[in-house]
Amino acid sequence: MTTQDTADLPVALIVTTSFVEAEDISDALRHYDLGEVSHVRDSRAALDRLADGAAAPSLALIAFDRNDTEFPFLLNRLHAARTRIVLINGHPELAQEFGTTFLLRPFSNSDLDTRIAEAMSRV
């Protein structure tokens, strides 16, 4: 039998100021075998978590906040780590530039499920 260190498990990262949105996303992610699902409220908190030596998540759902000055750094860090990303709100062109999936608020559970499946199918 082989054992798997929890650091090797895929992780999903949710970055949004909305606890309700984070809970909806967490519920949708239960359909995937992602291991730990982590929620932080802004890009700085996400970057701090990544700076602590944690491996980049396999999937990140990031709610765009134009006041979040660390957002571009987080997006670049996750893109460089080949993390699958769902960008919530913001600019569809930005999502296209980074090869991410785009989700516009307000969204339904079906919209969310579709975008997560789209992102998970990316290599």
Tab-separated table of N, CA and C in Angstrom:
chain	number	residue	atom	x	y	z
A	1	MET	N	0.832	-1.174	0.000
A	1	MET	CA	0.000	0.000	0.000
A	1	MET	C	0.878	1.238	0.000
A	2	THR	N	0.541	2.196	-0.841
A	2	THR	CA	1.281	3.447	-0.851
A	2	THR	C	0.502	4.479	-0.061
A	3	THR	N	1.250	5.338	0.572
A	3	THR	CA	0.608	6.420	1.307
A	3	THR	C	0.838	7.713	0.559
A	4	GLN	N	-0.047	8.627	0.784
A	4	GLN	CA	0.068	9.913	0.108
A	4	GLN	C	0.110	11.001	1.153
A	5	ASP	N	1.144	11.782	1.125
A	5	ASP	CA	1.268	12.908	2.029
A	5	ASP	C	0.192	13.924	1.686
A	6	THR	N	-0.383	14.554	2.695
A	6	THR	CA	-1.442	15.532	2.415
A	6	THR	C	-0.928	16.705	1.603
A	7	ALA	N	0.372	16.975	1.640
A	7	ALA	CA	0.924	18.056	0.830
A	7	ALA	C	0.848	17.723	-0.656
A	8	ASP	N	0.725	16.422	-0.982
A	8	ASP	CA	0.645	16.002	-2.374
A	8	ASP	C	-0.791	16.021	-2.911
A	9	LEU	N	-1.758	16.203	-2.038
A	9	LEU	CA	-3.145	16.194	-2.482
A	9	LEU	C	-3.475	17.473	-3.240
A	10	PRO	N	-4.283	17.368	-4.277
A	10	PRO	CA	-4.711	18.576	-4.963
A	10	PRO	C	-5.504	19.459	-3.997
A	11	VAL	N	-5.391	20.738	-4.180
A	11	VAL	CA	-6.062	21.695	-3.312
A	11	VAL	C	-6.786	22.715	-4.180
A	12	ALA	N	-7.954	23.112	-3.732
A	12	ALA	CA	-8.687	24.190	-4.402
A	12	ALA	C	-8.607	25.431	-3.523
A	13	LEU	N	-8.435	26.555	-4.152
A	13	LEU	CA	-8.345	27.832	-3.448
A	13	LEU	C	-9.468	28.733	-3.930
A	14	ILE	N	-10.222	29.280	-3.000
A	14	ILE	CA	-11.298	30.227	-3.298
A	14	ILE	C	-10.867	31.576	-2.747
A	15	VAL	N	-10.872	32.594	-3.616
A	15	VAL	CA	-10.513	33.941	-3.188
A	15	VAL	C	-11.709	34.844	-3.461
A	16	THR	N	-12.421	35.188	-2.395
A	16	THR	CA	-13.574	36.079	-2.507
A	16	THR	C	-13.859	36.702	-1.149
A	17	THR	N	-14.367	37.914	-1.154
A	17	THR	CA	-14.734	38.571	0.095
A	17	THR	C	-16.078	38.069	0.615
A	18	SER	N	-16.827	37.385	-0.226
A	18	SER	CA	-18.170	36.937	0.133
A	18	SER	C	-18.158	35.522	0.714
A	19	PHE	N	-18.551	35.408	1.974
A	19	PHE	CA	-18.627	34.092	2.595
A	19	PHE	C	-19.722	33.240	1.962
A	20	VAL	N	-20.797	33.875	1.542
A	20	VAL	CA	-21.892	33.145	0.894
A	20	VAL	C	-21.412	32.560	-0.426
A	21	GLU	N	-20.728	33.370	-1.218
A	21	GLU	CA	-20.183	32.885	-2.491
A	21	GLU	C	-19.179	31.760	-2.255
A	22	ALA	N	-18.322	31.911	-1.262
A	22	ALA	CA	-17.335	30.876	-0.953
A	22	ALA	C	-18.022	29.568	-0.579
A	23	GLU	N	-19.109	29.648	0.162
A	23	GLU	CA	-19.840	28.439	0.549
A	23	GLU	C	-20.489	27.786	-0.667
A	24	ASP	N	-21.065	28.590	-1.561
A	24	ASP	CA	-21.648	28.050	-2.798
A	24	ASP	C	-20.588	27.337	-3.637
A	25	ILE	N	-19.430	27.960	-3.747
A	25	ILE	CA	-18.342	27.368	-4.529
A	25	ILE	C	-17.859	26.081	-3.861
A	26	SER	N	-17.704	26.109	-2.549
A	26	SER	CA	-17.279	24.903	-1.820
A	26	SER	C	-18.251	23.752	-2.051
A	27	ASP	N	-19.539	24.065	-2.022
A	27	ASP	CA	-20.554	23.037	-2.289
A	27	ASP	C	-20.378	22.449	-3.684
A	28	ALA	N	-20.150	23.304	-4.672
A	28	ALA	CA	-19.980	22.840	-6.055
A	28	ALA	C	-18.718	21.984	-6.201
A	29	LEU	N	-17.688	22.296	-5.435
A	29	LEU	CA	-16.420	21.571	-5.545
A	29	LEU	C	-16.466	20.181	-4.915
A	30	ARG	N	-17.493	19.900	-4.149
A	30	ARG	CA	-17.595	18.577	-3.518
A	30	ARG	C	-17.737	17.457	-4.546
A	31	HIS	N	-18.090	17.810	-5.780
A	31	HIS	CA	-18.225	16.811	-6.845
A	31	HIS	C	-16.862	16.351	-7.370
A	32	TYR	N	-15.811	17.040	-6.971
A	32	TYR	CA	-14.463	16.731	-7.453
A	32	TYR	C	-13.623	16.242	-6.285
A	33	ASP	N	-12.654	15.442	-6.579
A	33	ASP	CA	-11.770	14.919	-5.546
A	33	ASP	C	-10.571	15.854	-5.418
A	34	LEU	N	-10.779	16.956	-4.722
A	34	LEU	CA	-9.744	17.987	-4.669
A	34	LEU	C	-9.005	18.060	-3.339
A	35	GLY	N	-9.346	17.212	-2.416
A	35	GLY	CA	-8.695	17.332	-1.110
A	35	GLY	C	-9.185	18.573	-0.407
A	36	GLU	N	-8.277	19.299	0.177
A	36	GLU	CA	-8.625	20.498	0.943
A	36	GLU	C	-9.132	21.616	0.033
A	37	VAL	N	-10.198	22.263	0.460
A	37	VAL	CA	-10.694	23.468	-0.200
A	37	VAL	C	-10.489	24.600	0.789
A	38	SER	N	-9.757	25.612	0.367
A	38	SER	CA	-9.386	26.703	1.255
A	38	SER	C	-9.982	28.022	0.760
A	39	HIS	N	-10.475	28.837	1.681
A	39	HIS	CA	-11.047	30.138	1.342
A	39	HIS	C	-10.242	31.240	2.012
A	40	VAL	N	-9.846	32.220	1.199
A	40	VAL	CA	-9.234	33.440	1.724
A	40	VAL	C	-10.005	34.624	1.148
A	41	ARG	N	-9.895	35.759	1.801
A	41	ARG	CA	-10.724	36.905	1.423
A	41	ARG	C	-10.087	37.833	0.395
A	42	ASP	N	-8.761	37.740	0.196
A	42	ASP	CA	-8.135	38.622	-0.790
A	42	ASP	C	-6.845	38.018	-1.314
A	43	SER	N	-6.310	38.653	-2.341
A	43	SER	CA	-5.109	38.143	-3.001
A	43	SER	C	-3.900	38.131	-2.078
A	44	ARG	N	-3.786	39.128	-1.203
A	44	ARG	CA	-2.644	39.171	-0.277
A	44	ARG	C	-2.638	37.931	0.619
A	45	ALA	N	-3.796	37.564	1.140
A	45	ALA	CA	-3.880	36.370	1.987
A	45	ALA	C	-3.522	35.121	1.185
A	46	ALA	N	-3.949	35.066	-0.068
A	46	ALA	CA	-3.614	33.918	-0.923
A	46	ALA	C	-2.114	33.864	-1.186
A	47	LEU	N	-1.519	35.007	-1.498
A	47	LEU	CA	-0.069	35.046	-1.740
A	47	LEU	C	0.706	34.679	-0.491
A	48	ASP	N	0.240	35.133	0.674
A	48	ASP	CA	0.905	34.773	1.925
A	48	ASP	C	0.861	33.265	2.134
A	49	ARG	N	-0.268	32.658	1.834
A	49	ARG	CA	-0.409	31.213	1.990
A	49	ARG	C	0.548	30.486	1.038
A	50	LEU	N	0.672	30.978	-0.194
A	50	LEU	CA	1.574	30.359	-1.166
A	50	LEU	C	3.031	30.591	-0.796
A	51	ALA	N	3.318	31.711	-0.166
A	51	ALA	CA	4.690	32.038	0.217
A	51	ALA	C	5.175	31.170	1.370
A	52	ASP	N	4.262	30.585	2.105
A	52	ASP	CA	4.639	29.737	3.226
A	52	ASP	C	5.157	28.379	2.768
A	53	GLY	N	5.461	28.251	1.501
A	53	GLY	CA	6.009	27.013	0.971
A	53	GLY	C	4.956	26.029	0.522
A	54	ALA	N	3.707	26.443	0.568
A	54	ALA	CA	2.634	25.553	0.129
A	54	ALA	C	2.686	25.400	-1.382
A	55	ALA	N	2.366	24.220	-1.834
A	55	ALA	CA	2.283	23.990	-3.273
A	55	ALA	C	1.108	24.790	-3.830
A	56	ALA	N	1.233	25.187	-5.077
A	56	ALA	CA	0.137	25.910	-5.717
A	56	ALA	C	-1.067	24.990	-5.832
A	57	PRO	N	-2.261	25.534	-5.703
A	57	PRO	CA	-3.457	24.699	-5.820
A	57	PRO	C	-3.642	24.197	-7.247
A	58	SER	N	-4.390	23.120	-7.392
A	58	SER	CA	-4.680	22.618	-8.728
A	58	SER	C	-5.804	23.424	-9.369
A	59	LEU	N	-6.639	24.064	-8.539
A	59	LEU	CA	-7.748	24.873	-9.037
A	59	LEU	C	-7.909	26.081	-8.143
A	60	ALA	N	-8.097	27.246	-8.758
A	60	ALA	CA	-8.373	28.470	-7.999
A	60	ALA	C	-9.566	29.179	-8.615
A	61	LEU	N	-10.472	29.599	-7.776
A	61	LEU	CA	-11.610	30.422	-8.196
A	61	LEU	C	-11.418	31.770	-7.541
A	62	ILE	N	-11.196	32.789	-8.368
A	62	ILE	CA	-10.811	34.100	-7.868
A	62	ILE	C	-11.843	35.135	-8.287
A	63	ALA	N	-12.432	35.784	-7.298
A	63	ALA	CA	-13.374	36.861	-7.573
A	63	ALA	C	-12.580	38.151	-7.771
A	64	PHE	N	-12.744	38.746	-8.940
A	64	PHE	CA	-12.028	39.978	-9.264
A	64	PHE	C	-12.528	41.111	-8.389
A	65	ASP	N	-11.593	41.852	-7.799
A	65	ASP	CA	-11.897	43.035	-7.002
A	65	ASP	C	-10.928	44.123	-7.456
A	66	ARG	N	-11.450	45.146	-8.103
A	66	ARG	CA	-10.554	46.160	-8.681
A	66	ARG	C	-9.749	46.913	-7.627
A	67	ASN	N	-10.158	46.849	-6.368
A	67	ASN	CA	-9.407	47.497	-5.291
A	67	ASN	C	-8.312	46.615	-4.720
A	68	ASP	N	-8.245	45.381	-5.178
A	68	ASP	CA	-7.252	44.420	-4.692
A	68	ASP	C	-5.963	44.602	-5.500
A	69	THR	N	-5.029	45.355	-4.951
A	69	THR	CA	-3.800	45.684	-5.681
A	69	THR	C	-2.884	44.477	-5.880
A	70	GLU	N	-3.097	43.422	-5.124
A	70	GLU	CA	-2.262	42.220	-5.239
A	70	GLU	C	-2.803	41.232	-6.272
A	71	PHE	N	-3.994	41.497	-6.802
A	71	PHE	CA	-4.636	40.586	-7.742
A	71	PHE	C	-3.734	40.204	-8.918
A	72	PRO	N	-3.097	41.174	-9.602
A	72	PRO	CA	-2.239	40.785	-10.748
A	72	PRO	C	-1.096	39.853	-10.346
A	73	PHE	N	-0.541	40.058	-9.159
A	73	PHE	CA	0.559	39.207	-8.696
A	73	PHE	C	0.063	37.784	-8.437
A	74	LEU	N	-1.119	37.676	-7.835
A	74	LEU	CA	-1.680	36.352	-7.582
A	74	LEU	C	-1.992	35.642	-8.890
A	75	LEU	N	-2.613	36.343	-9.815
A	75	LEU	CA	-2.953	35.741	-11.100
A	75	LEU	C	-1.694	35.258	-11.818
A	76	ASN	N	-0.652	36.065	-11.834
A	76	ASN	CA	0.611	35.667	-12.465
A	76	ASN	C	1.245	34.472	-11.757
A	77	ARG	N	1.220	34.461	-10.433
A	77	ARG	CA	1.809	33.356	-9.659
A	77	ARG	C	1.096	32.043	-9.950
A	78	LEU	N	-0.239	32.087	-9.945
A	78	LEU	CA	-1.006	30.867	-10.203
A	78	LEU	C	-0.869	30.414	-11.652
A	79	HIS	N	-0.850	31.361	-12.565
A	79	HIS	CA	-0.693	31.015	-13.984
A	79	HIS	C	0.666	30.345	-14.215
A	80	ALA	N	1.721	30.901	-13.610
A	80	ALA	CA	3.064	30.332	-13.754
A	80	ALA	C	3.132	28.924	-13.168
A	81	ALA	N	2.319	28.659	-12.143
A	81	ALA	CA	2.303	27.341	-11.509
A	81	ALA	C	1.360	26.370	-12.229
A	82	ARG	N	0.751	26.823	-13.315
A	82	ARG	CA	-0.161	26.013	-14.126
A	82	ARG	C	-1.422	25.600	-13.369
A	83	THR	N	-1.829	26.475	-12.455
A	83	THR	CA	-3.078	26.267	-11.728
A	83	THR	C	-4.243	26.534	-12.670
A	84	ARG	N	-5.242	25.686	-12.616
A	84	ARG	CA	-6.478	25.944	-13.377
A	84	ARG	C	-7.224	27.058	-12.644
A	85	ILE	N	-7.674	28.067	-13.391
A	85	ILE	CA	-8.270	29.247	-12.761
A	85	ILE	C	-9.646	29.527	-13.340
A	86	VAL	N	-10.575	29.843	-12.439
A	86	VAL	CA	-11.860	30.403	-12.832
A	86	VAL	C	-11.861	31.833	-12.312
A	87	LEU	N	-11.920	32.787	-13.223
A	87	LEU	CA	-11.976	34.196	-12.862
A	87	LEU	C	-13.444	34.605	-12.766
A	88	ILE	N	-13.835	35.094	-11.613
A	88	ILE	CA	-15.208	35.526	-11.386
A	88	ILE	C	-15.252	37.044	-11.494
A	89	ASN	N	-16.047	37.519	-12.434
A	89	ASN	CA	-16.164	38.951	-12.751
A	89	ASN	C	-14.863	39.476	-13.335
A	90	GLY	N	-14.740	40.776	-13.397
A	90	GLY	CA	-13.568	41.356	-14.033
A	90	GLY	C	-13.778	41.459	-15.530
A	91	HIS	N	-12.742	41.209	-16.263
A	91	HIS	CA	-12.769	41.382	-17.710
A	91	HIS	C	-12.571	40.044	-18.418
A	92	PRO	N	-13.496	39.674	-19.303
A	92	PRO	CA	-13.328	38.415	-20.042
A	92	PRO	C	-12.016	38.373	-20.818
A	93	GLU	N	-11.550	39.542	-21.261
A	93	GLU	CA	-10.288	39.596	-22.012
A	93	GLU	C	-9.115	39.153	-21.146
A	94	LEU	N	-9.165	39.502	-19.868
A	94	LEU	CA	-8.112	39.091	-18.947
A	94	LEU	C	-8.112	37.573	-18.786
A	95	ALA	N	-9.286	37.012	-18.656
A	95	ALA	CA	-9.401	35.556	-18.565
A	95	ALA	C	-8.850	34.899	-19.823
A	96	GLN	N	-9.170	35.463	-20.964
A	96	GLN	CA	-8.694	34.911	-22.229
A	96	GLN	C	-7.172	35.017	-22.327
A	97	GLU	N	-6.627	36.156	-21.923
A	97	GLU	CA	-5.181	36.371	-21.970
A	97	GLU	C	-4.428	35.326	-21.149
A	98	PHE	N	-4.988	34.950	-20.010
A	98	PHE	CA	-4.330	33.983	-19.132
A	98	PHE	C	-4.812	32.552	-19.350
A	99	GLY	N	-5.700	32.363	-20.316
A	99	GLY	CA	-6.189	31.021	-20.608
A	99	GLY	C	-7.022	30.457	-19.478
A	100	THR	N	-7.754	31.336	-18.796
A	100	THR	CA	-8.588	30.890	-17.684
A	100	THR	C	-10.051	30.854	-18.109
A	101	THR	N	-10.849	30.279	-17.255
A	101	THR	CA	-12.294	30.240	-17.466
A	101	THR	C	-12.896	31.486	-16.828
A	102	PHE	N	-13.943	32.027	-17.439
A	102	PHE	CA	-14.558	33.263	-16.951
A	102	PHE	C	-15.991	33.004	-16.510
A	103	LEU	N	-16.356	33.552	-15.362
A	103	LEU	CA	-17.699	33.412	-14.809
A	103	LEU	C	-18.191	34.787	-14.381
A	104	LEU	N	-19.336	35.194	-14.895
A	104	LEU	CA	-19.879	36.516	-14.603
A	104	LEU	C	-20.997	36.418	-13.569
A	105	ARG	N	-20.932	37.291	-12.573
A	105	ARG	CA	-22.008	37.386	-11.583
A	105	ARG	C	-23.174	38.134	-12.193
A	106	PRO	N	-24.384	37.882	-11.785
A	106	PRO	CA	-24.799	36.763	-10.945
A	106	PRO	C	-24.751	35.474	-11.749
A	107	PHE	N	-24.453	34.383	-11.083
A	107	PHE	CA	-24.377	33.094	-11.771
A	107	PHE	C	-25.236	32.061	-11.044
A	108	SER	N	-25.688	31.096	-11.808
A	108	SER	CA	-26.495	30.007	-11.252
A	108	SER	C	-25.562	28.865	-10.841
A	109	ASN	N	-26.103	27.917	-10.108
A	109	ASN	CA	-25.329	26.721	-9.764
A	109	ASN	C	-24.883	25.986	-11.018
A	110	SER	N	-25.751	25.976	-12.019
A	110	SER	CA	-25.424	25.324	-13.286
A	110	SER	C	-24.257	26.032	-13.980
A	111	ASP	N	-24.294	27.376	-13.986
A	111	ASP	CA	-23.184	28.146	-14.566
A	111	ASP	C	-21.873	27.828	-13.849
A	112	LEU	N	-21.936	27.804	-12.525
A	112	LEU	CA	-20.754	27.523	-11.721
A	112	LEU	C	-20.221	26.121	-12.009
A	113	ASP	N	-21.107	25.136	-12.020
A	113	ASP	CA	-20.691	23.757	-12.310
A	113	ASP	C	-20.039	23.648	-13.683
A	114	THR	N	-20.621	24.329	-14.665
A	114	THR	CA	-20.087	24.293	-16.026
A	114	THR	C	-18.691	24.894	-16.084
A	115	ARG	N	-18.491	26.025	-15.428
A	115	ARG	CA	-17.182	26.688	-15.469
A	115	ARG	C	-16.124	25.889	-14.705
A	116	ILE	N	-16.517	25.279	-13.607
A	116	ILE	CA	-15.561	24.445	-12.871
A	116	ILE	C	-15.154	23.246	-13.738
A	117	ALA	N	-16.128	22.606	-14.374
A	117	ALA	CA	-15.826	21.461	-15.248
A	117	ALA	C	-14.926	21.897	-16.402
A	118	GLU	N	-15.200	23.072	-16.954
A	118	GLU	CA	-14.357	23.624	-18.030
A	118	GLU	C	-12.913	23.792	-17.555
A	119	ALA	N	-12.761	24.398	-16.392
A	119	ALA	CA	-11.421	24.624	-15.858
A	119	ALA	C	-10.712	23.312	-15.543
A	120	MET	N	-11.443	22.356	-14.997
A	120	MET	CA	-10.830	21.075	-14.628
A	120	MET	C	-10.395	20.279	-15.862
A	121	SER	N	-11.013	20.557	-16.999
A	121	SER	CA	-10.647	19.817	-18.217
A	121	SER	C	-9.398	20.400	-18.877
A	122	ARG	N	-8.970	21.554	-18.433
A	122	ARG	CA	-7.736	22.163	-18.983
A	122	ARG	C	-6.521	21.421	-18.474
A	123	VAL	N	-5.540	21.306	-19.339
A	123	VAL	CA	-4.313	20.596	-18.973
A	123	VAL	C	-3.275	21.557	-18.477
